[in-house]
Coordinates of C-alpha atoms and ligand atoms in Angstrom, one line a residue:
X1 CA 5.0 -7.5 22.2
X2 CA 5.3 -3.9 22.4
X3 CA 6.1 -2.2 19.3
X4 CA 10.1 -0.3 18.7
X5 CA 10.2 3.2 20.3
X6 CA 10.4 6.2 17.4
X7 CA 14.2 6.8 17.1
X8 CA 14.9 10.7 17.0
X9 CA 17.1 11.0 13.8
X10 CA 19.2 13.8 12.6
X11 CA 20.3 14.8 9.0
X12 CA 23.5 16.4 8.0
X13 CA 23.6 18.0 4.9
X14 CA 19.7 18.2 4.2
X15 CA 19.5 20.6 2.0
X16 CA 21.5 18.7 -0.9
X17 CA 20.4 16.4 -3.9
X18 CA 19.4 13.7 -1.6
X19 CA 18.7 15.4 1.9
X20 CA 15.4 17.2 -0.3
X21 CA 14.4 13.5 -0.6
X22 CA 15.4 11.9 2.0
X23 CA 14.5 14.1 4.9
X24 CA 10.4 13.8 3.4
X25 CA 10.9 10.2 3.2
X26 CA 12.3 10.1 6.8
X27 CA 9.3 12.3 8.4
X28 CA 6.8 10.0 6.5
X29 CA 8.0 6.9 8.1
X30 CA 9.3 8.3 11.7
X31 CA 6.8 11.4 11.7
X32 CA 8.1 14.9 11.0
X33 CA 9.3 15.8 14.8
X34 CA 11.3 12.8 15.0
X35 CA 13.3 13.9 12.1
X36 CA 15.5 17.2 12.7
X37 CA 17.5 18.3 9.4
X38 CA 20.5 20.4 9.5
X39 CA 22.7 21.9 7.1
X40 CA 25.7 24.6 6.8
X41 CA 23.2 27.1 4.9
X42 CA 20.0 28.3 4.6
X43 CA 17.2 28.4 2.0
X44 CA 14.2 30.6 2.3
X45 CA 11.5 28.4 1.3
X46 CA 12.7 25.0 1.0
X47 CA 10.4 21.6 2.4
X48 CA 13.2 20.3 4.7
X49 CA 12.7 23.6 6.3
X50 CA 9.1 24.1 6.0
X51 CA 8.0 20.7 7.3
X52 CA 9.5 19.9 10.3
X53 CA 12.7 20.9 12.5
X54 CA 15.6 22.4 11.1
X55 CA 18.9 23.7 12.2
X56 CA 21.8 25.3 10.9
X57 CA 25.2 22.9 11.7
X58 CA 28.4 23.4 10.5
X59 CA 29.8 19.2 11.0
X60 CA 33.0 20.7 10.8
X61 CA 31.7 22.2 14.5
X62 CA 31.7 19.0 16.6
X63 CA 30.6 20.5 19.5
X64 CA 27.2 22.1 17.5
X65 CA 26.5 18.4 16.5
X66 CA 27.1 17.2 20.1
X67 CA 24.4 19.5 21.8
X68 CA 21.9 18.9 19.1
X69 CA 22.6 15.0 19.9
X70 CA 22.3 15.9 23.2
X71 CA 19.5 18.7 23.4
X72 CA 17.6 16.1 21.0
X73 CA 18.2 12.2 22.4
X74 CA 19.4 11.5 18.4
X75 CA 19.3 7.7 17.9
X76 CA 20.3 7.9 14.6
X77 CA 22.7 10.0 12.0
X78 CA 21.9 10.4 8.2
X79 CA 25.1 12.6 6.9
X80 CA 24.7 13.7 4.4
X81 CA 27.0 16.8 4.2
X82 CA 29.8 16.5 1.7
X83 CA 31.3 18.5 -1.5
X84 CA 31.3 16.5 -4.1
X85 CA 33.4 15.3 -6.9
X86 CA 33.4 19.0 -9.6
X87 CA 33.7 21.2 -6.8
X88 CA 35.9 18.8 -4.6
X89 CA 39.2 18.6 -7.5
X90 CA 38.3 23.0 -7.6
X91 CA 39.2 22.9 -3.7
X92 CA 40.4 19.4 -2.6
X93 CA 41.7 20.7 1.0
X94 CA 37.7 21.8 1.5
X95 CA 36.7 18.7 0.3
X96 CA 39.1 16.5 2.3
X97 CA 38.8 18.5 5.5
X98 CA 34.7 18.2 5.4
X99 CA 34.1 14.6 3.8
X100 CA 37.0 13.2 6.3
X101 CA 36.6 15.9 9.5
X102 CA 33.1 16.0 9.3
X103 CA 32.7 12.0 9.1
X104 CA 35.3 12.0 12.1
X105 CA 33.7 14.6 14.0
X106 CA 29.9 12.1 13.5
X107 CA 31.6 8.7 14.2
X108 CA 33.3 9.9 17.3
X109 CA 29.7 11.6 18.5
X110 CA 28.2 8.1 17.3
X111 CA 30.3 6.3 19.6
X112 CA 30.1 8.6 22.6
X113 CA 26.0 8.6 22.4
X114 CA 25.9 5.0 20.7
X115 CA 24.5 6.7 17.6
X116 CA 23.7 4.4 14.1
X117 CA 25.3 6.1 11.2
X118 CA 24.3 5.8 7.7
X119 CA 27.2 7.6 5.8
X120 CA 27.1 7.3 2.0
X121 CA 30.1 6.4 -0.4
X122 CA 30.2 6.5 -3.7
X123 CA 31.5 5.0 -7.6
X124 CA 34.3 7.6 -7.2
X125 CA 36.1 5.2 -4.6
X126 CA 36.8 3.2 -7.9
X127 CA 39.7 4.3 -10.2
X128 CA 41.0 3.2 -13.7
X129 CA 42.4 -0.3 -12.5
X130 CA 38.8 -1.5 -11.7
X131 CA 37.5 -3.9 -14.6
X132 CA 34.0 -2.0 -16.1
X133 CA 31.6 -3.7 -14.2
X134 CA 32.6 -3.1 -11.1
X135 CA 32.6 -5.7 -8.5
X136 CA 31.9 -5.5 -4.8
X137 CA 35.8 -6.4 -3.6
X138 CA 38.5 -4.7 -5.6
X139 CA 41.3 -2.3 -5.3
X140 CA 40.1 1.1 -4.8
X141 CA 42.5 3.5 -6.1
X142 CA 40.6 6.0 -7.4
X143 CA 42.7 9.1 -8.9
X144 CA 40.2 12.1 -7.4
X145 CA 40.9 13.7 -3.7
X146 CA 36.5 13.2 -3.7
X147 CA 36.9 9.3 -4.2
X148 CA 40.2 9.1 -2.1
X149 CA 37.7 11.0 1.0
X150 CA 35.5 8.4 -0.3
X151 CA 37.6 5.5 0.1
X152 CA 39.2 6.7 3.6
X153 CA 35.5 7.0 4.5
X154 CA 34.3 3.6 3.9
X155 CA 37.6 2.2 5.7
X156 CA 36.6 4.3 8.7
X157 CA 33.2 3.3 8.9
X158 CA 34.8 -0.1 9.0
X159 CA 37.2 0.6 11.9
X160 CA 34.4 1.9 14.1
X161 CA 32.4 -0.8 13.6
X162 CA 35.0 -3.5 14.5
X163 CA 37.0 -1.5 17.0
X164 CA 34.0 0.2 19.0
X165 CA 31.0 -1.7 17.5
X166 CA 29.0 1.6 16.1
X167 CA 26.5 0.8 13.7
X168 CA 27.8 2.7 10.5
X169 CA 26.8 1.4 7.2
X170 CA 26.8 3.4 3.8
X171 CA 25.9 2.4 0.0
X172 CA 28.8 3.5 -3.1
X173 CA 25.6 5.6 -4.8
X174 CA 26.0 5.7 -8.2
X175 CA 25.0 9.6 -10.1
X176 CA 21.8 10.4 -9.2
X177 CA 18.9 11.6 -11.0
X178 CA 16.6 13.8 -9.3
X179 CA 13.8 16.3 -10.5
X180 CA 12.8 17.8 -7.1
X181 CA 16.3 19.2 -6.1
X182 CA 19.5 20.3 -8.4
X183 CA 22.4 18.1 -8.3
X184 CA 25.4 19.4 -5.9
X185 CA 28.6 20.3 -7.8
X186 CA 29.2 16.3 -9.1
X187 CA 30.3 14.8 -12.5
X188 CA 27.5 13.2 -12.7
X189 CA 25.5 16.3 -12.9
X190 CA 24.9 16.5 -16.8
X191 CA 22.2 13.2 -16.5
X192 CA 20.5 16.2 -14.3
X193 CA 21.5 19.4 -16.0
X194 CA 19.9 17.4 -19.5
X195 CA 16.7 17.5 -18.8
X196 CA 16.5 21.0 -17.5
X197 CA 17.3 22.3 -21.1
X198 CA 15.8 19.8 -23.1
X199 CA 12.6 21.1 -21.3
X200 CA 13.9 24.8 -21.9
X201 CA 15.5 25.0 -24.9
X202 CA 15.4 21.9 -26.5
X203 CA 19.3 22.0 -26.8
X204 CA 21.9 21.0 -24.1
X205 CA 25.6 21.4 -24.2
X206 CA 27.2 18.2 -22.7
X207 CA 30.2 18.5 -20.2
X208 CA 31.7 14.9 -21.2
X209 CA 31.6 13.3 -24.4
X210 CA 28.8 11.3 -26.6
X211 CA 30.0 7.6 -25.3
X212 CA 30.9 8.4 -21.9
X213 CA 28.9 5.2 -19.9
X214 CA 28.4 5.7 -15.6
X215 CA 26.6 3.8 -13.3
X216 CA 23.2 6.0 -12.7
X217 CA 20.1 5.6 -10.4
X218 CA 16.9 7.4 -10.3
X219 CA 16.5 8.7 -7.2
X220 CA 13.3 7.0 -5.5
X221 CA 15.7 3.6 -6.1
X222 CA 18.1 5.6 -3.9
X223 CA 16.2 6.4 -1.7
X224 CA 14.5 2.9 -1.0
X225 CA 17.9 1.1 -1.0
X226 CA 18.4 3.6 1.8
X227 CA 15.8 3.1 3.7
X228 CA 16.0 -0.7 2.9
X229 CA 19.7 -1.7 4.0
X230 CA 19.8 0.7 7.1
X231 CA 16.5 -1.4 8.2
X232 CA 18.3 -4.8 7.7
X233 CA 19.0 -6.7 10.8
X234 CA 22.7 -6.3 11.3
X235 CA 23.4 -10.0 11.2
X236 CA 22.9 -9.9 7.8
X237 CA 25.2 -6.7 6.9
X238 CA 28.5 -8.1 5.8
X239 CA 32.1 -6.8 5.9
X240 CA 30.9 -4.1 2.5
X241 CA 28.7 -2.1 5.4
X242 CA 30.9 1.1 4.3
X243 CA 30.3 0.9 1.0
X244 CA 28.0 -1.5 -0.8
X245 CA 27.6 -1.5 -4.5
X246 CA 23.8 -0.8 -5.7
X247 CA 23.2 -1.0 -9.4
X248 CA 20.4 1.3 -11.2
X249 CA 20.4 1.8 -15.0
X250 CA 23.9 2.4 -16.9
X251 CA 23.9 4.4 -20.1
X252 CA 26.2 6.8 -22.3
X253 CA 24.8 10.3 -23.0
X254 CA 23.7 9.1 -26.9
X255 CA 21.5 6.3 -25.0
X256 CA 20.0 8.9 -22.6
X257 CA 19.6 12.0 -25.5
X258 CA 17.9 9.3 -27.9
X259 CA 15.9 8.2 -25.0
X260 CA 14.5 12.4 -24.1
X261 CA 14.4 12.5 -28.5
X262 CA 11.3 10.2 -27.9
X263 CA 9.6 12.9 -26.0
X264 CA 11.0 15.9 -26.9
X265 CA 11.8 16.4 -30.5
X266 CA 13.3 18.2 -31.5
X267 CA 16.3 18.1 -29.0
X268 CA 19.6 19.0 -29.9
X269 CA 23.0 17.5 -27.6
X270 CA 26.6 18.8 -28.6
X271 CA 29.4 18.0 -26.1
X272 CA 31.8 20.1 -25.0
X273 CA 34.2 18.1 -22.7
X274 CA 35.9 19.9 -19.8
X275 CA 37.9 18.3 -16.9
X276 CA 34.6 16.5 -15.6
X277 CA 35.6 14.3 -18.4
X278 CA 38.4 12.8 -16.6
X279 CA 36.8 12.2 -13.9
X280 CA 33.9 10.5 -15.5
X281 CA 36.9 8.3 -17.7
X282 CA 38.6 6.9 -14.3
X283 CA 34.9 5.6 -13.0
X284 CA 33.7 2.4 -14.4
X285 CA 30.4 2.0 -16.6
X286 CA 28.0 -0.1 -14.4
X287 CA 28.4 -1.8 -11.0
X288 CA 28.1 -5.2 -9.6
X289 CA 25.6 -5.6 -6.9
X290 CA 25.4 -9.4 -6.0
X291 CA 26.1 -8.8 -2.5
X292 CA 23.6 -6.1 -1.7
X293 CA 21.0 -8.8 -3.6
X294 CA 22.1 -11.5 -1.4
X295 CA 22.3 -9.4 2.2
X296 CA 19.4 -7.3 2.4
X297 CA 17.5 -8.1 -1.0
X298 CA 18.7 -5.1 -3.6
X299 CA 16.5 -4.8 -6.7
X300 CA 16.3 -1.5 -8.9
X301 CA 13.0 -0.7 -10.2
X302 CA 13.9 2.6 -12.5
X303 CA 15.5 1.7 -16.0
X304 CA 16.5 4.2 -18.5
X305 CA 13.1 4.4 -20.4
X306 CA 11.2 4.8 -17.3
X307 CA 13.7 7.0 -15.5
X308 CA 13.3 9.7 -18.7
X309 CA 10.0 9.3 -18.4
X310 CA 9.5 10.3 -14.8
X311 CA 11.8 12.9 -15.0
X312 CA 10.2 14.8 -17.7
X313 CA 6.6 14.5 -17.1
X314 CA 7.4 15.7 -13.7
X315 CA 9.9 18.7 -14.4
X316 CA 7.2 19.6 -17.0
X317 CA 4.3 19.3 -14.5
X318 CA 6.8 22.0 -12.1
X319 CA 7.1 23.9 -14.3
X320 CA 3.4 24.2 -15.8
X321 CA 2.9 25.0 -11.8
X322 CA 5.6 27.5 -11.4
X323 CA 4.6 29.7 -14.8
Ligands
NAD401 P1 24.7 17.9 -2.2 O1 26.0 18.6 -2.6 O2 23.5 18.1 -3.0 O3 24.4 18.2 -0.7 C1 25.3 18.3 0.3 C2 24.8 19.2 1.4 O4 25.9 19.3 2.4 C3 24.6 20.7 0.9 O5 23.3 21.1 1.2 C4 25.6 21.5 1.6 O6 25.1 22.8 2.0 C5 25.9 20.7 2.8 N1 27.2 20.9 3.4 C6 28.4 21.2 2.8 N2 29.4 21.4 3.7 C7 28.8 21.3 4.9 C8 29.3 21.4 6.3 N3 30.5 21.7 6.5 N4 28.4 21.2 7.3 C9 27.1 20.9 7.0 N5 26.6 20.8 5.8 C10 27.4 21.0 4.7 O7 25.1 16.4 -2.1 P2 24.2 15.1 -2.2 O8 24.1 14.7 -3.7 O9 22.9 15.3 -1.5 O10 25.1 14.0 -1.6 C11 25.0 13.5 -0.2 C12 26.0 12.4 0.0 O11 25.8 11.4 -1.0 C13 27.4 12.9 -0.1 O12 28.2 12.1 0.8 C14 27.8 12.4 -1.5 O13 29.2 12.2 -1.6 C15 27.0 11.1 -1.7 N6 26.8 10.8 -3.1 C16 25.9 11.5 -3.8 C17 25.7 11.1 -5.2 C18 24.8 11.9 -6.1 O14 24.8 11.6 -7.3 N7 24.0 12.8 -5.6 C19 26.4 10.0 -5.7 C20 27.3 9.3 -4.9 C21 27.4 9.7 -3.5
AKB402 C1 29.6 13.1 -8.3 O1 29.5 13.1 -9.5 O2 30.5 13.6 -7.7 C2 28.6 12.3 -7.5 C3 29.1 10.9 -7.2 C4 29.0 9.9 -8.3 O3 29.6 10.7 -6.2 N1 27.4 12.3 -8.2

């Protein structure tokens, strides 16, 4: 039996949180040619950029995307471009027009070249109705225009896969924590933003309050639950292919500043709540993720101990290098 031809894959939005890690996780499995990242800007310097092809692509500019799909024989979409939920309630028409237009403008390219999509949702599709441990089926009314993008996205990814049988499938991420690239404008920021100064300064001033609980995951568990569902067979991808809930570690900000205390002491947290807070309040506190156990086999590795851990011995070990 001959083995699967490389699929050429393109990444939207490579530059972000997730593209940094992503894109290198990509290239290591498919080989760095095989993998072109894209983005709307530029950074001098970066990996994405330095190890393999890159272009600039606005996915609000269909017709860029369609001659790079073209130009390129794409097989496969990883978009990634999005403004998320801080800056998305600053400018909610930006946000809708790219997390809505720029997921139209890939699905419609996806069914013309018969394209797989992976197109990531997000906890913000759930709003203040949702019982705290989230369940897979609910109603999703979340009260942010980012989780409303969220929510129409999930539904669309639905439609194309029912009405013109394109491949989508996306996971409901929950805030990621990440030391090799800063977080991108979310709420969920501060679980990243924590261990910058406690490395610093020792002292970090905390955007929501002491007992405020999300649903978090360190990012190598993103990552492999990416990597894991899109390579499921599709029999086994059920009707939650726009959105399935993965579960990583859930914790308040006292659980995670008592957890960095072990290592960095002293380290000093006050909290000085802003509108993020709201946001944060209207999410629930952990997810359930029976069905992404069930259809392709979802099992966390990082918990909170181990995802401090990792995060500062290696933001430590950076920053050793960068001095
Ligand atoms: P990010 O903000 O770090 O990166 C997004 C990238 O998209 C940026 O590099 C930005 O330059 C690019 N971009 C913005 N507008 C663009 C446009 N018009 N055309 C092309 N590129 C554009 O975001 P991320 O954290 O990497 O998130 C990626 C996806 O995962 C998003 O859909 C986000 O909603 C979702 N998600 C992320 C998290 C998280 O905690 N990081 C959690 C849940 C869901
Ligand atoms: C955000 O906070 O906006 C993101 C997310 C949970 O979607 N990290």
């Amino acid at each position: 039996m001959s083995a699967a031809p490389t699929p050429t894959v393109l990444v939207t939005g490579a530059l972000g949180q997730i593209g940094t890690e992503l894109v290198s996780a990509l290239r290591e499995l498919y080989g760095s040619d095989s993998v072109i990242a894209s983005d709307i800007r530029e950074i001098e310097g970066h990996p994405v950029i330095n190890n393999g092809p890159f272009l600039t692509a606005d996915v609000l500019d269909k017709n860029s995307l369609k001659v790079i799909i073209e130009d390129n024989n794409v097989n496969i979409i990883y978009h990634l471009a999005a403004i998320l939920s801080a800056t998305g309630e600053k400018n909610p028409v930006l946000c809708e027009r790219v997390n809505v237009g720029g997921l139209a403008n890939v699905l419609e390219l996806a069914r013309e070249y018969e394209l797989r999509v992976f197109s990531p949702s997000s906890i913000a599709v759930f709003g203040p109705d949702c019982p705290n441990h989230a369940p897979q089926i609910t109603p999703l009314n979340p009260t942010t225009t980012y989780g409303k993008t969220k929510v129409t996205g999930e539904i669309m990814a639905k439609y194309y896969w029912e009405v013109h049988g394109v491949d989508v499938r996306g996971i409901r991420y929950p805030g990621l924590i990440s030391w090799k690239a800063p977080a991108g404008g979310g709420t969920t920021d501060y679980a990243v933003d924590i261990f910058h100064h406690a490395i610093m300064s020792g002292k970090y001033s905390c955007f929501v309050g002491p007992d405020t609980r999300l649903p978090m995951m360190y990012m190598d568990d993103a990552i492999r639950a990416t990597l894991e569902m899109m390579d499921t067979p599709v029999e086994s991808i059920s009707d939650s292919r726009g959105g399935y809930n993965i579960s990583g570690c859930s914790f308040t900000v006292t659980e995670l500043v008592a957890e960095i205390s072990k290592v960095i002491d002293p380290f000093e947290c006050t909290y000085s709540p802003d509108i993020r807070q709201e946001y944060a309040d209207s999410w629930p506190d952990s997810v359930d993720d029976t069905e992404a156990s069930n259809d392709w086999g979802w099992k966390a590795e990082f918990g909170l101990e181990q995802l401090v851990n990792e995060m500062l011995t290696n933001l430590t070990r950076t920053r050793e290098v960068e001095e």
